[in-house]
Amino acid sequence: MMAFMGSRPKLPPSQKRRARNPDGTREAILEAARQVLAQDGKEGLSVSQVARRAGINRGTAYQHFQTREQLIEATAKWVSDKLYEAVYGNLAESSRRADSIGIKLVTEHLADFAMENPELGRAWLFELLSSRRPASDRFWREYESSFEQLAKTEYAQPGIDTEVVSVLMLVGMFLWPVWARAHARNAKERKLMAKRFSREVLRLSMHGTLRPEKFPELELQIDEKRKSRTQRARDKALPSNSVVA
């Protein structure tokens, strides 16, 4: 009897305690969060729901992410890293600026990523647009800086507002899949819709929509806005104690 009481019955494999692996648990939580975002969007995401999807208890999930906002922020960072690798991963540094092949590839890769990851892409985009520190986002830093570098070269139109252009491009890229998926019947058609979008972006970048000589009043207004913005930038760059003659 004493020997029997001193021995412990073996637990079946399903009841054995898992070895502690914080990094693995965190990755499992983020993977579940990505699945929930892709399926239900940002509105359907909660720490408890993600915990169930990851197969862990809520207490463990809350040890890694105390709030829903922290979980969304971490997931957005993961999307930004994947987006960066998908768009820029195979491009040489010199091809990320004014090189024509690089511009074409960046546009196409971005359109393809947005089409294949619509919910994740939009969740990332909304986090970026509402962020007070967009420069902390890896992809945004590279994307906007590429426009800034281009704007300083002879290949760009004068007076480009690179922040506005960057936001306009990204909003279009990640909202076009909403339209495309409502009108495309299969993956092949979605691929064609992505190509249509990237081609039109390149056309607009090259030629614009209107012929400026046909709209002199609009051209004059744009020039005035451009001059005003340029002057504000110059004034901002002047030392506070400088005197302009």
Coordinates of N, CA and C in Angstrom, one line a residue:
M1 N 0.8 -1.2 0.0 CA 0.0 0.0 0.0 C 0.9 1.2 0.0
M2 N 1.9 1.3 0.8 CA 2.8 2.4 0.9 C 3.5 2.7 -0.5
A3 N 3.9 1.6 -1.1 CA 4.5 1.7 -2.4 C 3.6 2.2 -3.5
F4 N 2.3 1.8 -3.4 CA 1.3 2.2 -4.3 C 1.0 3.7 -4.2
M5 N 0.9 4.2 -2.9 CA 0.7 5.6 -2.7 C 1.8 6.5 -3.1
G6 N 3.0 5.9 -3.0 CA 4.2 6.8 -3.4 C 4.4 6.9 -4.9
S7 N 3.8 6.1 -5.7 CA 4.0 6.1 -7.1 C 2.9 7.0 -7.7
R8 N 3.3 7.6 -8.9 CA 2.4 8.5 -9.6 C 2.0 7.9 -10.9
P9 N 0.7 7.9 -11.2 CA 0.3 7.4 -12.5 C 0.8 8.3 -13.7
K10 N 1.2 7.7 -14.8 CA 1.6 8.5 -15.9 C 0.5 9.2 -16.6
L11 N 0.7 10.5 -17.0 CA -0.3 11.2 -17.7 C -0.3 10.9 -19.1
P12 N -1.5 10.8 -19.7 CA -1.5 10.6 -21.2 C -0.9 11.8 -21.9
P13 N -0.4 11.7 -23.1 CA 0.3 12.7 -23.8 C -0.5 14.0 -23.9
S14 N -1.8 14.0 -24.0 CA -2.6 15.2 -24.1 C -2.6 16.0 -22.9
Q15 N -2.3 15.3 -21.7 CA -2.4 16.0 -20.4 C -1.0 16.4 -19.9
K16 N 0.0 16.1 -20.6 CA 1.4 16.5 -20.2 C 1.5 18.0 -20.3
R17 N 2.2 18.6 -19.3 CA 2.4 20.0 -19.3 C 3.4 20.4 -20.4
R18 N 3.0 21.4 -21.2 CA 3.9 21.9 -22.2 C 5.1 22.6 -21.6
A19 N 6.2 22.4 -22.3 CA 7.5 23.1 -21.9 C 7.3 24.6 -22.2
R20 N 7.8 25.4 -21.3 CA 7.7 26.8 -21.4 C 8.5 27.3 -22.6
N21 N 7.8 28.0 -23.5 CA 8.5 28.6 -24.7 C 7.8 29.9 -25.0
P22 N 8.2 31.0 -24.3 CA 7.5 32.3 -24.4 C 7.6 32.8 -25.9
D23 N 8.7 32.6 -26.6 CA 8.8 33.1 -27.9 C 7.8 32.4 -28.8
G24 N 7.7 31.0 -28.7 CA 6.8 30.2 -29.5 C 5.4 30.6 -29.2
T25 N 5.1 30.8 -27.9 CA 3.7 31.2 -27.5 C 3.3 32.5 -28.1
R26 N 4.2 33.5 -28.1 CA 4.0 34.8 -28.7 C 3.7 34.7 -30.2
E27 N 4.5 33.9 -30.9 CA 4.4 33.7 -32.3 C 3.0 33.0 -32.6
A28 N 2.6 32.1 -31.8 CA 1.3 31.4 -31.9 C 0.2 32.4 -31.8
I29 N 0.3 33.3 -30.8 CA -0.7 34.3 -30.6 C -0.8 35.2 -31.8
L30 N 0.4 35.7 -32.3 CA 0.4 36.6 -33.5 C -0.2 35.9 -34.7
E31 N 0.2 34.6 -34.9 CA -0.4 33.9 -36.0 C -1.9 33.8 -36.0
A32 N -2.4 33.5 -34.8 CA -3.9 33.5 -34.6 C -4.5 34.8 -34.8
A33 N -3.8 35.9 -34.4 CA -4.3 37.2 -34.6 C -4.4 37.5 -36.1
R34 N -3.4 37.1 -36.9 CA -3.4 37.3 -38.3 C -4.5 36.6 -39.0
Q35 N -4.8 35.4 -38.5 CA -5.9 34.6 -39.0 C -7.3 35.3 -38.7
V36 N -7.4 35.8 -37.5 CA -8.7 36.5 -37.2 C -8.8 37.8 -38.0
L37 N -7.7 38.5 -38.1 CA -7.8 39.7 -38.9 C -8.2 39.4 -40.4
A38 N -7.5 38.4 -40.9 CA -7.8 38.1 -42.3 C -9.2 37.6 -42.5
Q39 N -9.8 37.0 -41.5 CA -11.2 36.4 -41.6 C -12.2 37.4 -41.2
D40 N -12.0 38.1 -40.1 CA -13.1 39.0 -39.6 C -12.8 40.5 -39.6
G41 N -11.5 40.8 -39.9 CA -11.1 42.2 -39.9 C -10.8 42.7 -38.5
K42 N -10.4 43.9 -38.4 CA -10.0 44.5 -37.1 C -11.1 44.5 -36.1
E43 N -12.3 44.7 -36.5 CA -13.5 44.8 -35.6 C -13.7 43.5 -34.9
G44 N -13.3 42.3 -35.5 CA -13.6 41.1 -34.8 C -12.4 40.6 -34.0
L45 N -11.4 41.4 -33.8 CA -10.2 40.9 -33.0 C -10.4 41.2 -31.5
S46 N -10.1 40.2 -30.7 CA -10.0 40.4 -29.3 C -9.0 39.4 -28.7
V47 N -8.4 39.8 -27.6 CA -7.3 38.9 -27.0 C -7.9 37.5 -26.7
S48 N -9.1 37.5 -26.1 CA -9.7 36.2 -25.7 C -10.0 35.4 -26.9
Q49 N -10.5 36.0 -28.0 CA -10.8 35.2 -29.2 C -9.5 34.7 -29.8
V50 N -8.5 35.5 -29.9 CA -7.2 35.0 -30.4 C -6.6 33.9 -29.5
A51 N -6.8 34.0 -28.2 CA -6.3 32.9 -27.3 C -7.0 31.6 -27.7
R52 N -8.3 31.6 -27.9 CA -9.0 30.4 -28.3 C -8.5 29.9 -29.6
R53 N -8.2 30.8 -30.6 CA -7.7 30.3 -31.9 C -6.3 29.7 -31.7
A54 N -5.5 30.3 -30.8 CA -4.1 29.8 -30.7 C -4.1 28.5 -29.8
G55 N -5.2 28.2 -29.1 CA -5.2 27.0 -28.3 C -4.5 27.2 -26.9
I56 N -4.5 28.4 -26.4 CA -3.9 28.7 -25.1 C -5.0 29.4 -24.2
N57 N -4.7 29.5 -22.9 CA -5.7 30.1 -22.1 C -5.5 31.6 -22.1
R58 N -6.6 32.3 -21.7 CA -6.6 33.8 -21.8 C -5.5 34.4 -20.9
G59 N -5.3 33.8 -19.8 CA -4.2 34.4 -18.9 C -2.9 34.4 -19.5
T60 N -2.5 33.3 -20.2 CA -1.2 33.3 -20.9 C -1.2 34.4 -22.0
A61 N -2.3 34.5 -22.8 CA -2.4 35.5 -23.8 C -2.2 36.9 -23.3
Y62 N -2.8 37.2 -22.2 CA -2.8 38.5 -21.6 C -1.4 38.8 -21.0
Q63 N -0.6 37.8 -20.7 CA 0.8 38.0 -20.2 C 1.6 38.6 -21.4
H64 N 1.3 38.2 -22.6 CA 2.0 38.7 -23.7 C 1.4 40.0 -24.3
F65 N 0.1 40.2 -24.3 CA -0.6 41.3 -24.8 C -1.7 41.7 -23.8
Q66 N -1.4 42.8 -23.1 CA -2.4 43.2 -22.0 C -3.7 43.8 -22.6
T67 N -3.6 44.3 -23.8 CA -4.8 45.0 -24.4 C -4.9 44.6 -25.9
R68 N -6.1 44.7 -26.4 CA -6.4 44.5 -27.8 C -5.5 45.4 -28.7
E69 N -5.3 46.6 -28.3 CA -4.5 47.6 -29.0 C -3.1 47.1 -29.2
Q70 N -2.5 46.6 -28.1 CA -1.1 46.1 -28.2 C -1.0 44.9 -29.2
L71 N -2.0 44.1 -29.2 CA -2.1 42.9 -30.1 C -2.2 43.4 -31.6
I72 N -3.0 44.4 -31.8 CA -3.1 45.0 -33.2 C -1.9 45.6 -33.6
E73 N -1.2 46.4 -32.7 CA 0.0 47.1 -33.0 C 1.1 46.1 -33.4
A74 N 1.2 45.0 -32.6 CA 2.2 43.9 -32.9 C 1.9 43.3 -34.3
T75 N 0.7 43.0 -34.5 CA 0.3 42.4 -35.8 C 0.6 43.3 -37.0
A76 N 0.3 44.6 -36.8 CA 0.6 45.6 -37.9 C 2.1 45.7 -38.2
K77 N 2.9 45.6 -37.1 CA 4.4 45.6 -37.3 C 4.8 44.3 -38.2
W78 N 4.2 43.2 -37.8 CA 4.5 42.0 -38.6 C 4.1 42.2 -40.1
V79 N 2.9 42.7 -40.3 CA 2.5 43.0 -41.7 C 3.5 43.9 -42.4
S80 N 3.9 45.0 -41.7 CA 4.8 45.9 -42.3 C 6.1 45.3 -42.7
D81 N 6.6 44.4 -41.8 CA 7.9 43.6 -42.2 C 7.7 42.8 -43.4
K82 N 6.5 42.0 -43.5 CA 6.3 41.2 -44.6 C 6.1 42.0 -45.9
L83 N 5.4 43.2 -45.8 CA 5.2 44.1 -46.9 C 6.6 44.6 -47.4
Y84 N 7.4 44.9 -46.5 CA 8.8 45.4 -46.8 C 9.5 44.4 -47.6
E85 N 9.5 43.1 -47.1 CA 10.2 42.1 -47.8 C 9.6 41.8 -49.2
A86 N 8.3 41.8 -49.3 CA 7.6 41.5 -50.5 C 7.9 42.6 -51.6
V87 N 8.0 43.8 -51.2 CA 8.1 44.9 -52.1 C 9.6 45.2 -52.4
Y88 N 10.4 45.3 -51.4 CA 11.8 45.7 -51.5 C 12.8 44.6 -51.3
G89 N 12.4 43.5 -50.9 CA 13.4 42.4 -50.5 C 14.4 42.0 -51.6
N90 N 13.9 42.0 -52.9 CA 14.8 41.6 -54.0 C 15.3 42.7 -54.8
L91 N 15.1 44.0 -54.4 CA 15.6 45.1 -55.1 C 16.9 45.6 -54.6
A92 N 17.8 46.0 -55.5 CA 19.0 46.6 -55.1 C 18.7 48.0 -54.6
E93 N 19.6 48.5 -53.7 CA 19.3 49.8 -53.1 C 19.2 50.9 -54.2
S94 N 19.9 50.8 -55.2 CA 19.9 51.9 -56.3 C 18.6 51.8 -57.1
S95 N 17.9 50.6 -57.1 CA 16.7 50.5 -57.9 C 15.4 50.9 -57.1
R96 N 15.6 51.4 -55.8 CA 14.5 51.8 -55.0 C 14.2 53.3 -55.2
R97 N 14.9 54.0 -56.1 CA 14.8 55.4 -56.2 C 14.2 55.8 -57.6
A98 N 15.0 56.3 -58.5 CA 14.5 56.8 -59.7 C 14.7 55.8 -60.9
D99 N 15.2 54.6 -60.6 CA 15.3 53.6 -61.7 C 14.0 53.2 -62.2
S100 N 13.8 53.2 -63.5 CA 12.5 52.9 -64.1 C 12.0 51.5 -63.8
I101 N 12.9 50.5 -63.9 CA 12.6 49.1 -63.5 C 12.2 49.0 -62.1
G102 N 12.9 49.7 -61.2 CA 12.6 49.6 -59.8 C 11.2 50.2 -59.5
I103 N 10.9 51.3 -60.1 CA 9.6 52.0 -59.9 C 8.5 51.0 -60.3
K104 N 8.7 50.4 -61.5 CA 7.7 49.4 -62.0 C 7.5 48.2 -61.0
L105 N 8.6 47.7 -60.6 CA 8.6 46.5 -59.7 C 7.9 46.8 -58.3
V106 N 8.3 48.0 -57.8 CA 7.7 48.4 -56.5 C 6.2 48.5 -56.6
T107 N 5.7 49.1 -57.7 CA 4.3 49.3 -57.9 C 3.6 48.0 -58.1
E108 N 4.2 47.1 -58.9 CA 3.6 45.8 -59.1 C 3.6 44.9 -57.8
H109 N 4.7 44.9 -57.1 CA 4.8 44.0 -55.9 C 3.8 44.5 -54.8
L110 N 3.7 45.8 -54.7 CA 2.8 46.4 -53.8 C 1.3 46.0 -54.1
A111 N 1.0 46.1 -55.4 CA -0.4 45.8 -55.8 C -0.7 44.3 -55.6
D112 N 0.3 43.5 -55.9 CA 0.1 42.0 -55.7 C -0.1 41.7 -54.2
F113 N 0.7 42.3 -53.3 CA 0.6 42.0 -51.9 C -0.7 42.5 -51.4
A114 N -1.2 43.7 -51.8 CA -2.5 44.2 -51.3 C -3.6 43.3 -51.8
M115 N -3.5 42.7 -53.0 CA -4.6 41.9 -53.5 C -4.6 40.5 -52.8
E116 N -3.5 40.0 -52.4 CA -3.4 38.7 -51.8 C -3.6 38.8 -50.3
N117 N -3.5 39.9 -49.7 CA -3.6 40.1 -48.2 C -4.5 41.2 -47.9
P118 N -5.8 41.2 -48.4 CA -6.7 42.4 -48.3 C -7.0 42.8 -46.9
E119 N -7.4 41.9 -46.0 CA -7.8 42.3 -44.7 C -6.6 42.7 -43.8
L120 N -5.5 41.9 -43.9 CA -4.3 42.3 -43.2 C -3.7 43.6 -43.7
G121 N -3.7 43.8 -45.0 CA -3.2 45.0 -45.5 C -4.0 46.2 -45.1
R122 N -5.3 46.1 -45.0 CA -6.2 47.3 -44.6 C -6.0 47.5 -43.1
A123 N -5.9 46.4 -42.3 CA -5.7 46.6 -40.9 C -4.3 47.4 -40.6
W124 N -3.3 47.0 -41.4 CA -2.0 47.7 -41.3 C -2.2 49.1 -41.7
L125 N -2.9 49.4 -42.8 CA -3.0 50.7 -43.3 C -3.7 51.6 -42.3
F126 N -4.8 51.2 -41.7 CA -5.5 52.0 -40.8 C -4.7 52.3 -39.5
E127 N -3.9 51.3 -39.1 CA -3.0 51.6 -38.0 C -2.0 52.6 -38.4
L128 N -1.4 52.6 -39.6 CA -0.5 53.5 -40.0 C -1.1 54.9 -40.1
L129 N -2.3 55.0 -40.7 CA -2.9 56.3 -40.9 C -3.3 57.0 -39.6
S130 N -3.6 56.2 -38.5 CA -4.0 56.8 -37.3 C -2.8 56.9 -36.3
S131 N -1.6 56.5 -36.7 CA -0.4 56.5 -35.8 C 0.1 57.9 -35.7
R132 N 0.5 58.3 -34.5 CA 1.2 59.6 -34.3 C 2.7 59.5 -34.6
R133 N 3.2 58.2 -34.8 CA 4.6 58.0 -35.1 C 4.7 57.1 -36.4
P134 N 4.2 57.6 -37.5 CA 4.3 56.7 -38.7 C 5.7 56.4 -39.1
A135 N 6.7 57.2 -38.7 CA 8.1 56.9 -39.1 C 8.6 55.7 -38.4
S136 N 7.9 55.2 -37.4 CA 8.4 54.0 -36.7 C 8.0 52.8 -37.5
D137 N 7.2 52.9 -38.5 CA 6.8 51.8 -39.4 C 7.9 51.6 -40.5
R138 N 8.4 50.4 -40.6 CA 9.5 50.1 -41.4 C 9.2 50.3 -42.9
F139 N 8.0 49.8 -43.4 CA 7.7 50.0 -44.8 C 7.4 51.5 -45.1
W140 N 6.7 52.2 -44.2 CA 6.4 53.6 -44.5 C 7.6 54.4 -44.6
R141 N 8.6 54.2 -43.8 CA 9.9 54.9 -43.9 C 10.5 54.8 -45.2
E142 N 10.6 53.5 -45.7 CA 11.2 53.3 -47.0 C 10.4 53.8 -48.2
Y143 N 9.1 53.7 -48.1 CA 8.2 54.1 -49.1 C 8.1 55.6 -49.3
E144 N 7.9 56.3 -48.2 CA 7.9 57.8 -48.3 C 9.3 58.4 -48.7
S145 N 10.3 57.8 -48.1 CA 11.7 58.3 -48.4 C 12.0 58.1 -49.9
S146 N 11.5 57.0 -50.5 CA 11.7 56.8 -51.9 C 11.1 58.0 -52.8
F147 N 9.9 58.5 -52.4 CA 9.3 59.6 -53.0 C 10.1 60.9 -52.7
E148 N 10.6 61.0 -51.5 CA 11.4 62.2 -51.2 C 12.7 62.3 -52.0
Q149 N 13.3 61.1 -52.2 CA 14.5 61.0 -53.0 C 14.2 61.4 -54.4
L150 N 13.1 60.8 -54.9 CA 12.8 61.0 -56.3 C 12.5 62.5 -56.6
A151 N 11.8 63.1 -55.6 CA 11.4 64.5 -55.7 C 12.6 65.5 -55.9
K152 N 13.8 65.0 -55.4 CA 15.0 65.9 -55.4 C 15.7 65.7 -56.7
T153 N 15.3 64.8 -57.6 CA 16.0 64.5 -58.8 C 15.4 65.2 -60.0
E154 N 16.0 65.2 -61.1 CA 15.5 65.8 -62.4 C 14.4 65.0 -63.0
Y155 N 14.1 63.8 -62.5 CA 13.1 63.0 -63.1 C 11.7 63.3 -62.6
A156 N 11.6 64.1 -61.5 CA 10.3 64.4 -60.9 C 9.8 65.8 -61.3
Q157 N 8.4 65.9 -61.2 CA 7.8 67.2 -61.4 C 8.2 68.1 -60.2
P158 N 8.3 69.4 -60.3 CA 8.6 70.3 -59.2 C 7.5 70.4 -58.2
G159 N 7.8 70.5 -56.9 CA 6.8 70.8 -55.9 C 6.0 69.7 -55.4
I160 N 6.5 68.4 -55.6 CA 5.7 67.3 -55.1 C 5.6 67.3 -53.6
D161 N 4.3 67.1 -53.1 CA 4.1 66.9 -51.7 C 4.2 65.4 -51.4
T162 N 5.4 64.9 -51.0 CA 5.6 63.5 -50.9 C 4.8 62.8 -49.9
E163 N 4.4 63.5 -48.8 CA 3.6 62.8 -47.8 C 2.2 62.5 -48.4
V164 N 1.6 63.5 -49.1 CA 0.3 63.3 -49.7 C 0.3 62.3 -50.7
V165 N 1.3 62.3 -51.6 CA 1.4 61.3 -52.6 C 1.5 59.9 -52.0
S166 N 2.3 59.7 -51.0 CA 2.5 58.4 -50.4 C 1.2 57.9 -49.8
V167 N 0.5 58.7 -49.1 CA -0.8 58.3 -48.5 C -1.8 58.0 -49.6
L168 N -1.9 58.8 -50.6 CA -2.8 58.6 -51.7 C -2.6 57.2 -52.4
M169 N -1.3 56.9 -52.7 CA -0.9 55.7 -53.3 C -1.3 54.5 -52.4
L170 N -1.0 54.5 -51.2 CA -1.2 53.4 -50.3 C -2.7 53.2 -50.1
V171 N -3.5 54.3 -49.9 CA -4.9 54.1 -49.7 C -5.5 53.4 -51.0
G172 N -5.1 53.9 -52.2 CA -5.6 53.3 -53.4 C -5.2 51.8 -53.5
M173 N -4.0 51.5 -53.2 CA -3.5 50.2 -53.3 C -4.3 49.2 -52.4
F174 N -4.6 49.6 -51.2 CA -5.2 48.7 -50.2 C -6.7 48.7 -50.2
L175 N -7.3 49.7 -51.0 CA -8.8 49.7 -51.1 C -9.2 49.1 -52.5
W176 N -8.4 49.2 -53.4 CA -8.7 48.6 -54.7 C -9.1 47.1 -54.6
P177 N -8.4 46.3 -53.8 CA -8.8 44.9 -53.6 C -10.3 44.7 -53.2
V178 N -10.8 45.7 -52.4 CA -12.3 45.5 -52.1 C -13.1 45.5 -53.3
W179 N -12.9 46.4 -54.2 CA -13.6 46.4 -55.5 C -13.3 45.2 -56.3
A180 N -12.0 44.8 -56.4 CA -11.5 43.7 -57.3 C -12.2 42.4 -56.8
R181 N -12.2 42.1 -55.5 CA -12.7 40.9 -55.0 C -14.2 40.8 -55.2
A182 N -14.9 41.9 -55.3 CA -16.3 41.9 -55.5 C -16.6 41.6 -57.0
H183 N -15.7 41.8 -57.9 CA -15.9 41.7 -59.3 C -15.1 40.6 -59.9
A184 N -14.1 40.0 -59.2 CA -13.3 38.9 -59.8 C -13.8 37.6 -59.3
R185 N -13.9 36.6 -60.2 CA -14.4 35.3 -59.8 C -13.4 34.3 -59.3
N186 N -12.1 34.5 -59.5 CA -11.1 33.6 -59.1 C -9.8 34.3 -58.9
A187 N -8.8 33.5 -58.5 CA -7.4 34.1 -58.3 C -6.8 34.7 -59.6
K188 N -7.1 34.0 -60.7 CA -6.5 34.5 -62.0 C -7.1 35.9 -62.3
E189 N -8.4 36.1 -62.1 CA -9.0 37.4 -62.4 C -8.5 38.4 -61.4
R190 N -8.3 38.0 -60.1 CA -7.7 39.0 -59.1 C -6.3 39.4 -59.5
K191 N -5.6 38.5 -60.0 CA -4.2 38.8 -60.5 C -4.3 39.9 -61.6
L192 N -5.2 39.7 -62.5 CA -5.4 40.6 -63.6 C -5.8 42.0 -63.1
M193 N -6.7 42.0 -62.1 CA -7.1 43.3 -61.5 C -6.0 44.0 -60.8
A194 N -5.1 43.3 -60.2 CA -3.9 43.9 -59.6 C -3.0 44.5 -60.7
K195 N -2.8 43.8 -61.8 CA -2.0 44.4 -62.9 C -2.7 45.6 -63.5
R196 N -4.0 45.6 -63.6 CA -4.7 46.8 -64.1 C -4.4 48.0 -63.2
F197 N -4.5 47.8 -61.9 CA -4.3 48.9 -61.0 C -2.9 49.4 -61.1
S198 N -1.9 48.5 -61.1 CA -0.5 49.0 -61.1 C -0.2 49.7 -62.4
R199 N -0.8 49.2 -63.5 CA -0.5 49.9 -64.8 C -1.1 51.3 -64.8
E200 N -2.3 51.5 -64.2 CA -2.9 52.8 -64.2 C -2.2 53.7 -63.2
V201 N -1.7 53.2 -62.1 CA -0.8 54.0 -61.3 C 0.4 54.6 -62.0
L202 N 1.0 53.7 -62.8 CA 2.2 54.1 -63.5 C 1.8 55.1 -64.6
R203 N 0.6 54.9 -65.2 CA 0.2 55.9 -66.3 C -0.1 57.3 -65.6
L204 N -0.7 57.3 -64.5 CA -1.0 58.5 -63.8 C 0.3 59.2 -63.4
S205 N 1.2 58.4 -62.9 CA 2.5 59.0 -62.5 C 3.3 59.6 -63.7
M206 N 3.2 58.9 -64.8 CA 3.9 59.4 -66.0 C 3.2 60.6 -66.7
H207 N 1.9 60.6 -66.8 CA 1.2 61.6 -67.6 C 0.1 62.4 -66.9
G208 N -0.3 61.9 -65.7 CA -1.4 62.6 -65.1 C -2.7 62.3 -65.8
T209 N -3.8 62.9 -65.4 CA -5.1 62.7 -66.0 C -5.5 63.8 -66.9
L210 N -5.1 65.0 -66.6 CA -5.5 66.2 -67.4 C -4.3 66.7 -68.2
R211 N -4.6 67.4 -69.3 CA -3.6 68.1 -70.1 C -3.5 69.5 -69.6
P212 N -2.4 69.9 -69.0 CA -2.4 71.2 -68.3 C -2.6 72.4 -69.2
E213 N -2.2 72.3 -70.5 CA -2.4 73.4 -71.4 C -3.9 73.7 -71.6
K214 N -4.8 72.7 -71.4 CA -6.2 72.9 -71.5 C -6.9 73.5 -70.3
F215 N -6.2 73.5 -69.2 CA -6.7 74.0 -68.0 C -5.8 75.0 -67.3
P216 N -5.6 76.2 -68.0 CA -4.6 77.2 -67.4 C -4.9 77.7 -66.1
E217 N -6.3 77.8 -65.7 CA -6.6 78.3 -64.4 C -6.2 77.4 -63.3
L218 N -6.5 76.1 -63.6 CA -6.0 75.1 -62.6 C -4.5 75.0 -62.4
E219 N -3.8 75.1 -63.6 CA -2.4 75.1 -63.5 C -1.9 76.3 -62.7
L220 N -2.5 77.5 -62.9 CA -2.1 78.6 -62.1 C -2.3 78.4 -60.6
Q221 N -3.4 77.9 -60.2 CA -3.7 77.6 -58.8 C -2.7 76.6 -58.2
I222 N -2.4 75.6 -59.0 CA -1.4 74.6 -58.5 C -0.1 75.3 -58.3
D223 N 0.3 76.1 -59.3 CA 1.6 76.8 -59.1 C 1.7 77.7 -57.9
E224 N 0.5 78.4 -57.6 CA 0.5 79.2 -56.4 C 0.6 78.4 -55.2
K225 N -0.1 77.3 -55.1 CA 0.0 76.4 -53.9 C 1.5 75.9 -53.8
R226 N 2.1 75.6 -54.9 CA 3.4 75.1 -54.9 C 4.4 76.1 -54.4
K227 N 4.3 77.3 -54.9 CA 5.2 78.4 -54.4 C 5.0 78.7 -53.0
S228 N 3.7 78.7 -52.5 CA 3.4 78.9 -51.1 C 4.1 77.9 -50.2
R229 N 4.0 76.6 -50.6 CA 4.5 75.5 -49.8 C 6.1 75.6 -49.8
T230 N 6.6 76.0 -51.0 CA 8.1 76.1 -51.1 C 8.6 77.2 -50.2
Q231 N 7.8 78.3 -50.1 CA 8.2 79.5 -49.3 C 8.2 79.1 -47.8
R232 N 7.1 78.4 -47.4 CA 7.0 77.9 -46.0 C 8.1 77.0 -45.6
A233 N 8.5 76.2 -46.6 CA 9.7 75.3 -46.3 C 11.0 76.1 -46.1
R234 N 11.1 77.1 -46.9 CA 12.3 78.0 -46.8 C 12.3 78.7 -45.5
D235 N 11.1 79.3 -45.1 CA 11.0 80.0 -43.9 C 11.3 79.2 -42.7
K236 N 10.9 77.9 -42.8 CA 11.1 77.0 -41.7 C 12.5 76.6 -41.5
A237 N 13.3 76.6 -42.6 CA 14.7 76.3 -42.6 C 15.6 77.4 -42.1
L238 N 15.0 78.7 -42.1 CA 15.8 79.8 -41.7 C 16.0 79.8 -40.2
P239 N 17.2 80.2 -39.6 CA 17.4 80.3 -38.2 C 16.4 81.3 -37.6
S240 N 15.9 81.1 -36.4 CA 14.9 82.0 -35.8 C 15.4 83.4 -35.6
N241 N 16.7 83.6 -35.5 CA 17.3 85.0 -35.3 C 17.8 85.6 -36.6
S242 N 17.5 85.0 -37.8 CA 18.0 85.5 -39.0 C 17.1 86.7 -39.5
V243 N 17.6 87.6 -40.2 CA 16.9 88.7 -40.7 C 17.0 88.7 -42.3
V244 N 15.8 88.7 -42.9 CA 15.7 88.7 -44.3 C 15.6 90.1 -44.8
A245 N 16.5 90.5 -45.7 CA 16.6 91.9 -46.2 C 15.4 92.1 -47.1

